[in-house]
Each structure stands twice: as C-alpha cells, then as structure tokens.
Amino acid sequence: ANAKNEEQSRLIADQVLEMNKVYYLGATKKALKENGVLTSKYILRQEVPANAFTQADKRELSEIVFATKKAKVLSAHPTESYTIVVKDNQSVLQISNPELFWSVTKYLVVVTK
C-alpha cells in the first residue's frame, strides 16, 4: 500500500507542477516574428511554439526583468494584475496578482525595443 501511496503522491505533485507551468518570452518584434510567435502582420499566433519560451512556475514568478527600457505586454493579461517599472535601463514586470495574471493565458509575450 505504501508504494501505491507514494506513486499517487508523485502523480499529484506532477499534476500540480504541470498546472503551475507558465511560459514567457521577451524579444523585439522582428525576433518574435522570426520565432514564429507573431504573424507577418505582427499579430500573436494562436498556437505559439513553446520551445521559444522560458518555462517557469507561476507560484515562484513575481517579477521578470527585461534588458530594455521599453517593454510592452502583447499577450492577454489583465492590466490590473501587473505593473512594469523601468530602472537602470531595464524593464521589470512585476506580477501583483498571479492568479489573475495567468487566468487568460499561460504564455506571456513581451515586445522589447
């Protein structure tokens, strides 16, 4: 019975990990287009290539730093769930409400300049 319980615990842990997986990518419009994230008209694709993104756990991700002064969120994330602060030539995306922030999509796309 112990082995069965351990197996079940492992399965649950894996599911929790999977549920909390999120992905982010910050790049110029040109790079996003080359990565197949944006269409030729610079519109976000429905099916994005996951391998272009950095994977993270939304429970541990409170901010993401982009090495640019200009960063704009392209993907659908409620504006009240985050802020972007510029300091030392970097843009820091601060997620104030992770549940709300990731409620629409698990993929964050940021355009940098």
Coordinates of C-alpha atoms in Angstrom, one line a residue:
A1 CA 0.0 0.0 0.0
N2 CA 2.9 2.3 0.7
A3 CA 4.3 2.1 -2.8
K4 CA 0.9 2.8 -4.2
N5 CA 0.5 5.9 -1.9
E6 CA 4.0 7.1 -3.0
E7 CA 3.1 6.7 -6.6
Q8 CA -0.2 8.6 -6.1
S9 CA 1.6 11.4 -4.3
R10 CA 4.1 11.6 -7.1
L11 CA 1.3 11.8 -9.7
I12 CA -0.4 14.6 -7.8
A13 CA 2.9 16.5 -7.4
D14 CA 3.4 16.2 -11.1
Q15 CA -0.1 17.4 -11.9
V16 CA 0.4 20.4 -9.6
L17 CA 3.7 21.2 -11.3
E18 CA 2.0 21.0 -14.7
M19 CA -0.9 23.2 -13.6
N20 CA 1.5 25.9 -12.4
K21 CA 3.7 25.9 -15.5
V22 CA 3.8 29.2 -17.3
Y23 CA 5.9 30.5 -20.2
Y24 CA 7.4 33.8 -21.0
L25 CA 9.3 35.5 -23.8
G26 CA 10.6 39.0 -24.3
A27 CA 12.0 40.0 -27.7
T28 CA 11.9 42.6 -30.4
K29 CA 9.0 42.4 -32.9
K30 CA 11.5 41.2 -35.5
A31 CA 12.7 38.3 -33.3
L32 CA 9.2 37.4 -32.3
K33 CA 8.3 37.2 -35.9
E34 CA 11.4 35.1 -36.7
N35 CA 10.5 32.7 -33.8
G36 CA 7.0 32.2 -35.2
V37 CA 5.3 33.9 -32.3
L38 CA 3.9 36.7 -34.3
T39 CA 2.3 36.5 -37.8
S40 CA 3.5 38.6 -40.7
K41 CA 1.1 41.3 -39.6
Y42 CA 2.7 41.3 -36.1
I43 CA -0.4 39.6 -34.6
L44 CA 0.1 37.0 -31.8
R45 CA -0.4 33.5 -33.2
Q46 CA -3.0 31.2 -31.6
E47 CA -0.5 28.3 -31.4
V48 CA 2.8 29.6 -30.2
P49 CA 6.0 27.5 -30.5
A50 CA 6.6 26.5 -26.8
N51 CA 10.3 25.9 -27.3
A52 CA 10.9 29.6 -28.0
F53 CA 9.7 30.4 -24.4
T54 CA 11.3 30.3 -20.9
Q55 CA 9.4 28.0 -18.6
A56 CA 8.6 29.0 -15.1
D57 CA 6.4 28.1 -12.1
K58 CA 3.8 30.8 -11.6
R59 CA 3.9 30.3 -7.8
E60 CA 7.5 31.4 -7.8
L61 CA 7.4 34.1 -10.5
S62 CA 6.7 37.5 -9.1
E63 CA 8.8 39.5 -11.5
I64 CA 10.6 39.2 -14.8
V65 CA 13.5 41.5 -15.8
F66 CA 13.9 42.5 -19.5
A67 CA 17.2 44.2 -20.5
T68 CA 15.5 47.1 -22.2
K69 CA 13.9 50.5 -21.4
K70 CA 10.8 49.7 -23.4
A71 CA 8.7 46.6 -22.8
K72 CA 5.1 46.1 -23.7
V73 CA 2.9 43.1 -22.9
L74 CA 1.4 41.7 -26.1
S75 CA -0.4 38.7 -24.7
A76 CA -3.8 38.9 -22.9
H77 CA -3.1 39.6 -19.3
P78 CA -5.4 41.7 -17.1
T79 CA -3.7 45.1 -16.8
E80 CA -4.6 45.4 -13.1
S81 CA -2.6 42.2 -12.3
Y82 CA 0.8 43.7 -13.2
T83 CA 3.0 46.8 -13.5
I84 CA 6.1 47.5 -15.5
V85 CA 8.8 49.5 -13.7
V86 CA 11.8 50.9 -15.6
K87 CA 15.1 51.2 -13.6
D88 CA 18.7 51.1 -14.6
N89 CA 17.9 50.6 -18.3
Q90 CA 15.8 47.6 -17.5
S91 CA 12.1 46.9 -17.5
V92 CA 10.8 44.9 -14.6
L93 CA 7.4 43.3 -15.0
Q94 CA 6.0 42.9 -11.5
I95 CA 3.1 40.5 -11.1
S96 CA 0.9 41.6 -8.3
N97 CA -1.9 39.1 -8.8
P98 CA -0.5 35.8 -10.3
E99 CA -3.9 34.0 -10.3
L100 CA -5.5 36.9 -12.3
F101 CA -2.4 37.5 -14.4
W102 CA -2.2 33.9 -15.7
S103 CA -6.0 33.4 -15.8
V104 CA -6.4 34.1 -19.6
T105 CA -3.2 32.5 -21.0
K106 CA -0.1 30.6 -19.7
Y107 CA 2.0 32.4 -22.4
L108 CA 3.4 35.8 -21.7
V109 CA 4.8 37.7 -24.8
V110 CA 6.6 40.9 -24.2
V111 CA 7.8 43.2 -27.1
T112 CA 11.1 44.9 -26.3
K113 CA 12.7 47.9 -28.1

